[in-house]
Short mmCIF file of C-alpha atoms in Angstrom, two decimals:
data_model
loop_
_atom_site.label_atom_id
_atom_site.label_comp_id
_atom_site.label_asym_id
_atom_site.label_seq_id
_atom_site.Cartn_x
_atom_site.Cartn_y
_atom_site.Cartn_z
CA MET A 1 125.63 107.20 105.37
CA GLU A 2 122.52 109.39 105.46
CA VAL A 3 120.74 106.75 107.57
CA ALA A 4 123.67 106.47 110.00
CA SER A 5 123.93 110.27 110.33
CA LEU A 6 120.23 110.46 111.26
CA VAL A 7 120.04 107.46 113.61
CA LEU A 8 123.36 107.83 115.45
CA PRO A 9 122.49 111.22 117.03
CA VAL A 10 119.34 109.64 118.48
CA PHE A 11 121.45 106.96 120.15
CA ALA A 12 124.02 109.60 121.19
CA ILE A 13 121.40 111.54 123.18
CA ILE A 14 120.51 108.35 125.09
CA VAL A 15 124.21 107.75 125.81
CA THR A 16 124.62 111.37 126.96
CA GLY A 17 121.75 110.93 129.43
CA TRP A 18 123.22 107.67 130.68
CA LEU A 19 126.66 109.26 131.19
CA ALA A 20 125.12 112.18 133.07
CA GLY A 21 123.44 109.77 135.50
CA GLU A 22 126.30 107.26 135.70
CA LEU A 23 128.91 109.94 136.48
CA GLY A 24 126.66 111.70 138.98
CA TYR A 25 126.54 114.90 136.91
CA LEU A 26 122.73 114.87 137.17
CA SER A 27 120.47 113.03 139.57
CA ARG A 28 118.62 110.08 138.03
CA SER A 29 115.48 111.37 139.77
CA LEU A 30 115.37 114.21 137.21
CA ALA A 31 114.29 111.66 134.61
CA ASP A 32 110.80 111.72 136.18
CA ALA A 33 110.35 115.46 135.55
CA LEU A 34 111.59 115.17 131.97
CA VAL A 35 109.23 112.30 131.22
CA HIS A 36 106.25 114.13 132.75
CA PHE A 37 106.97 117.17 130.61
CA ALA A 38 107.33 115.02 127.48
CA TYR A 39 104.11 113.11 128.22
CA ASN A 40 101.85 115.95 129.29
CA VAL A 41 103.15 118.93 127.27
CA ALA A 42 105.57 118.25 124.40
CA MET A 43 103.91 115.12 123.00
CA PRO A 44 100.38 116.56 122.86
CA ALA A 45 101.75 119.68 121.11
CA LEU A 46 103.46 117.50 118.51
CA LEU A 47 100.36 115.37 117.87
CA ILE A 48 98.08 118.37 117.46
CA VAL A 49 100.36 120.28 115.08
CA THR A 50 101.21 117.17 113.02
CA ILE A 51 97.70 115.81 112.55
CA ALA A 52 95.85 119.15 112.28
CA GLN A 53 97.99 120.35 109.38
CA GLU A 54 97.41 117.22 107.30
CA PRO A 55 94.43 117.28 104.87
CA ALA A 56 91.82 114.79 106.08
CA ARG A 57 91.81 112.90 102.77
CA ASN A 58 95.56 112.29 103.11
CA LEU A 59 95.00 110.50 106.41
CA LEU A 60 92.97 107.78 104.68
CA GLU A 61 95.54 105.96 102.50
CA TRP A 62 93.85 102.61 103.04
CA ARG A 63 96.36 100.25 101.42
CA PHE A 64 99.26 101.89 103.21
CA LEU A 65 97.32 101.83 106.47
CA LEU A 66 96.47 98.17 105.95
CA ALA A 67 100.11 97.26 105.30
CA PHE A 68 101.81 99.32 107.99
CA GLY A 69 98.94 99.26 110.47
CA GLY A 70 98.22 95.59 109.93
CA GLY A 71 101.88 94.69 110.45
CA SER A 72 102.01 96.75 113.64
CA LEU A 73 98.90 95.12 115.10
CA ILE A 74 99.98 91.60 114.08
CA CYS A 75 103.35 92.00 115.80
CA PHE A 76 101.74 93.46 118.90
CA ALA A 77 99.24 90.58 119.07
CA LEU A 78 101.95 87.93 118.56
CA VAL A 79 104.16 89.25 121.36
CA PHE A 80 101.25 90.11 123.67
CA LEU A 81 99.75 86.61 123.37
CA ALA A 82 103.12 84.88 123.70
CA VAL A 83 103.97 86.81 126.88
CA ARG A 84 100.46 86.39 128.28
CA ALA A 85 100.54 82.64 127.60
CA GLY A 86 103.65 82.31 129.77
CA GLY A 87 101.52 83.12 132.81
CA ARG A 88 104.16 85.26 134.49
CA HIS A 89 103.03 88.69 133.29
CA ASP A 90 99.85 90.66 133.96
CA LEU A 91 97.85 92.62 131.38
CA ALA A 92 99.89 95.81 131.74
CA SER A 93 103.24 94.03 131.46
CA SER A 94 102.08 92.02 128.44
CA THR A 95 100.84 95.22 126.80
CA ILE A 96 104.19 96.98 127.25
CA HIS A 97 106.05 93.92 125.90
CA GLY A 98 103.83 93.94 122.82
CA MET A 99 104.17 97.67 122.19
CA ALA A 100 107.94 97.58 122.68
CA ALA A 101 108.01 95.20 119.71
CA ALA A 102 105.37 96.95 117.58
CA MET A 103 105.13 100.69 118.27
CA THR A 104 107.50 102.38 115.88
CA ASN A 105 109.33 105.71 115.95
CA THR A 106 107.92 107.08 112.70
CA GLY A 107 107.94 110.80 113.45
CA PHE A 108 111.52 111.28 114.59
CA VAL A 109 113.39 108.58 112.68
CA ALA A 110 111.41 107.28 109.69
CA LEU A 111 110.11 110.66 108.50
CA PRO A 112 113.47 112.48 108.35
CA ILE A 113 115.16 109.43 106.79
CA LEU A 114 112.52 109.15 104.06
CA HIS A 115 112.60 112.90 103.46
CA ALA A 116 116.40 112.93 103.20
CA ILE A 117 116.52 110.04 100.72
CA TYR A 118 113.28 110.34 98.68
CA GLY A 119 112.26 113.97 99.19
CA GLN A 120 108.87 115.53 99.89
CA PRO A 121 106.71 112.76 98.26
CA ALA A 122 107.88 110.30 100.94
CA VAL A 123 106.87 112.57 103.83
CA LEU A 124 103.13 111.92 103.49
CA PRO A 125 103.20 108.13 104.11
CA ALA A 126 105.44 108.72 107.13
CA ALA A 127 102.93 111.30 108.40
CA VAL A 128 100.09 108.81 107.87
CA ALA A 129 102.06 106.18 109.79
CA THR A 130 102.62 108.69 112.60
CA VAL A 131 98.88 109.35 112.73
CA PHE A 132 98.19 105.60 112.87
CA VAL A 133 100.59 105.21 115.79
CA ALA A 134 99.00 108.19 117.55
CA GLY A 135 95.40 107.37 116.73
CA VAL A 136 95.41 103.58 117.08
CA MET A 137 98.49 102.21 118.86
CA PHE A 138 98.53 104.84 121.64
CA PRO A 139 94.84 104.46 122.54
CA ILE A 140 95.10 100.66 122.53
CA THR A 141 98.03 100.91 124.94
CA VAL A 142 96.29 103.41 127.19
CA ILE A 143 93.06 101.39 127.25
CA LEU A 144 94.86 98.19 128.27
CA LEU A 145 97.08 99.92 130.84
CA GLU A 146 94.21 101.84 132.41
CA ARG A 147 91.99 98.76 132.45
CA ASP A 148 94.66 96.80 134.26
CA ALA A 149 95.19 99.62 136.75
CA ARG A 150 91.51 100.18 137.48
CA GLY A 151 90.10 96.69 137.02
CA PRO A 152 86.67 95.79 135.62
CA ALA A 153 84.88 97.14 138.68
CA GLN A 154 85.92 100.67 137.78
CA SER A 155 85.31 100.43 134.03
CA ALA A 156 82.63 103.16 134.23
CA GLY A 157 85.35 105.77 134.70
CA LEU A 158 87.68 104.17 132.18
CA ALA A 159 86.24 105.92 129.11
CA ARG A 160 86.63 109.33 130.73
CA GLN A 161 90.18 108.54 131.82
CA ILE A 162 91.10 107.42 128.30
CA LEU A 163 89.43 110.41 126.66
CA LEU A 164 91.27 112.84 128.94
CA ASN A 165 94.63 111.10 128.42
CA PRO A 166 96.94 113.80 126.97
CA MET A 167 97.88 111.74 123.91
CA VAL A 168 94.38 110.56 123.07
CA LEU A 169 92.85 114.00 123.64
CA SER A 170 95.48 115.77 121.52
CA THR A 171 95.02 113.20 118.72
CA LEU A 172 91.27 113.82 118.73
CA ILE A 173 91.79 117.59 118.65
CA GLY A 174 94.15 117.23 115.70
CA LEU A 175 91.73 114.95 113.81
CA VAL A 176 88.79 117.30 114.38
CA TRP A 177 90.89 120.23 113.15
CA ALA A 178 92.03 118.29 110.06
CA ILE A 179 88.47 117.21 109.22
CA ALA A 180 87.26 120.80 109.60
CA GLY A 181 89.93 121.88 107.12
CA LEU A 182 90.83 124.98 109.10
CA PRO A 183 94.36 126.39 108.84
CA ILE A 184 96.33 126.74 112.05
CA PRO A 185 97.28 130.39 112.64
CA ALA A 186 101.01 130.89 112.05
CA ALA A 187 101.64 132.06 115.60
CA VAL A 188 99.83 129.03 117.07
CA ALA A 189 101.72 126.62 114.79
CA ALA A 190 105.03 128.24 115.76
CA TYR A 191 104.10 127.99 119.45
CA LEU A 192 103.18 124.29 119.18
CA ASN A 193 106.26 123.48 117.10
CA MET A 194 108.55 125.14 119.67
CA ILE A 195 107.08 123.00 122.46
CA ALA A 196 107.03 119.87 120.27
CA ALA A 197 110.70 120.34 119.44
CA ALA A 198 111.54 119.61 123.08
CA LEU A 199 110.05 116.11 122.92
CA THR A 200 112.95 114.29 121.29
CA PRO A 201 115.78 115.58 123.51
CA CYS A 202 113.70 115.36 126.70
CA ALA A 203 112.42 111.82 126.11
CA LEU A 204 115.70 110.41 124.80
CA PHE A 205 117.79 112.06 127.51
CA ALA A 206 115.34 110.78 130.16
CA ILE A 207 115.68 107.23 128.78
CA GLY A 208 119.46 107.43 129.15
CA LEU A 209 119.34 109.16 132.53
CA GLY A 210 117.11 106.44 133.95
CA LEU A 211 119.10 103.60 132.36
CA SER A 212 121.67 101.67 134.38
CA VAL A 213 124.13 99.08 133.11
CA ASP A 214 122.66 96.58 135.57
CA GLY A 215 119.17 97.25 134.21
CA LEU A 216 120.40 96.77 130.64
CA ARG A 217 122.11 93.52 131.54
CA SER A 218 119.16 92.14 133.52
CA ASN A 219 116.79 92.78 130.61
CA PHE A 220 119.17 92.04 127.74
CA THR A 221 117.72 88.70 126.62
CA ALA A 222 114.09 89.87 126.63
CA SER A 223 115.03 93.23 125.05
CA PHE A 224 117.07 91.57 122.32
CA ALA A 225 114.16 89.24 121.51
CA LEU A 226 111.79 92.22 121.30
CA ALA A 227 114.35 94.05 119.13
CA ALA A 228 114.48 91.08 116.73
CA VAL A 229 110.69 91.21 116.32
CA LYS A 230 110.77 95.00 115.90
CA LEU A 231 113.63 95.25 113.40
CA VAL A 232 113.30 91.99 111.43
CA VAL A 233 109.91 90.30 111.84
CA MET A 234 107.76 93.43 111.63
CA PRO A 235 109.37 94.82 108.42
CA LEU A 236 108.98 91.39 106.76
CA ILE A 237 105.28 91.20 107.69
CA VAL A 238 104.69 94.75 106.48
CA TYR A 239 106.48 94.05 103.18
CA GLY A 240 104.32 90.95 102.66
CA LEU A 241 101.18 93.01 103.23
CA CYS A 242 102.46 95.66 100.78
CA VAL A 243 102.83 93.00 98.10
CA LEU A 244 99.39 91.53 98.84
CA THR A 245 97.67 94.93 98.62
CA GLY A 246 99.57 96.03 95.50
CA LEU A 247 100.94 99.15 97.17
CA ASN A 248 102.97 101.42 94.89
CA PRO A 249 106.80 101.25 95.13
CA LEU A 250 107.43 104.50 97.03
CA TYR A 251 104.75 103.77 99.61
CA THR A 252 106.07 100.20 99.93
CA VAL A 253 109.54 101.52 100.75
CA ALA A 254 108.01 104.03 103.17
CA ALA A 255 105.93 101.35 104.93
CA VAL A 256 108.93 99.04 105.38
CA VAL A 257 111.18 101.87 106.61
CA CYS A 258 108.49 102.97 109.06
CA ALA A 259 108.36 99.37 110.34
CA ALA A 260 112.14 98.99 110.50
CA VAL A 261 112.97 102.02 112.66
CA PRO A 262 113.55 101.73 116.44
CA THR A 263 110.90 101.28 119.11
CA ALA A 264 109.17 104.59 119.81
CA LYS A 265 110.51 106.39 122.85
CA THR A 266 106.89 107.12 123.73
CA VAL A 267 106.55 103.49 124.82
CA TYR A 268 109.04 104.35 127.55
CA VAL A 269 107.01 107.44 128.43
CA LEU A 270 103.90 105.25 128.80
CA ALA A 271 105.80 102.59 130.76
CA HIS A 272 107.27 105.21 133.07
CA GLU A 273 103.93 106.96 133.56
CA HIS A 274 102.28 103.67 134.59
CA LYS A 275 105.36 102.23 136.37
CA VAL A 276 105.40 99.07 134.21
CA GLU A 277 108.52 97.41 132.73
CA GLU A 278 110.46 100.70 132.58
CA LYS A 279 113.93 99.10 132.49
CA LEU A 280 112.85 96.59 129.83
CA VAL A 281 111.55 99.35 127.56
CA ALA A 282 114.56 101.60 128.13
CA ALA A 283 116.85 98.70 127.19
CA THR A 284 114.72 97.84 124.14
CA VAL A 285 114.69 101.45 122.88
CA SER A 286 118.48 101.60 123.31
CA ILE A 287 119.11 98.26 121.58
CA THR A 288 116.72 98.89 118.67
CA THR A 289 118.19 102.38 118.19
CA MET A 290 121.72 100.97 118.01
CA LEU A 291 120.92 97.96 115.79
CA SER A 292 118.60 99.88 113.46
CA VAL A 293 121.57 101.67 111.92
CA ALA A 294 122.51 98.33 110.32
CA THR A 295 119.02 96.94 109.68
CA LEU A 296 117.79 100.15 108.02
CA LEU A 297 120.80 100.22 105.71
CA VAL A 298 120.07 96.61 104.68
CA ALA A 299 116.35 97.29 104.18
CA LEU A 300 116.99 100.40 102.07
CA TYR A 301 119.56 98.56 99.96
CA LEU A 302 117.19 95.63 99.31
CA LEU A 303 114.32 97.98 98.43
CA SER A 304 116.34 100.44 96.36
CA GLY A 305 115.41 98.65 93.12
CA LEU A 306 111.70 99.37 93.64
CA THR A 307 112.04 103.11 93.15
CA THR A 308 114.81 103.10 90.55
CA GLY A 309 113.48 100.37 88.29
#
């Protein structure tokens, strides 16, 4: 019930956005402004305040990173190569397909679920997973998308473009702050948290507002296949890596839950920003959000013996 109560509101915001656009209450063109705000303002604020407040040593849980991070990269590579091998998708499209199946919504779904069920000790692995998504998965996506947009002839300016990307730059600022060990002034933290709090409603509402029934139908088969990889294949791979690395029970549960939550809405933000496979990602986020209510309940039930035994 706790899982359902946390995941269902996420899906409800998407539905609210869709109803607002479908009924003509709001113009679908407003989705652009919401996404730009989420991408350039709210998301960087969240990344800075999340990473900077975490002790540097806590960001280096190697076995957890190997299990969760390895599973994320394996799933991305599998989907990316499969789509690329088909010959019908360019680099940017293949990248978005891969990330829709592998980039996970740790910060806004996994972290509150783990905190609600297992308390404060389970927050740290979710924070580490969030840092991995921000510090590894985001830059990989940006690099591949920017490379496709600019082409090899313009690769000289690629590094600067990547470095100045709002998500990459904010992640670097957070990491530098965490390594320096400096506390964030209370007023600054409150300011960043207020802006960051707007990310979830803005991004989710924008997904719904830009989503049409026709778009969902036209991308249903591909989105459902990506959802199957995200919600079933990825958690199984991550669990296998947890067993191989001998990860402790609580961190094993955390790694699997982080892998089993829906596709990150930030994939849609990236897709929208680069005008690549927007409808596919919107449909995938919606489907994974809806189905994850069931898959998370199953995963937590199967793993419950690890922390109680």
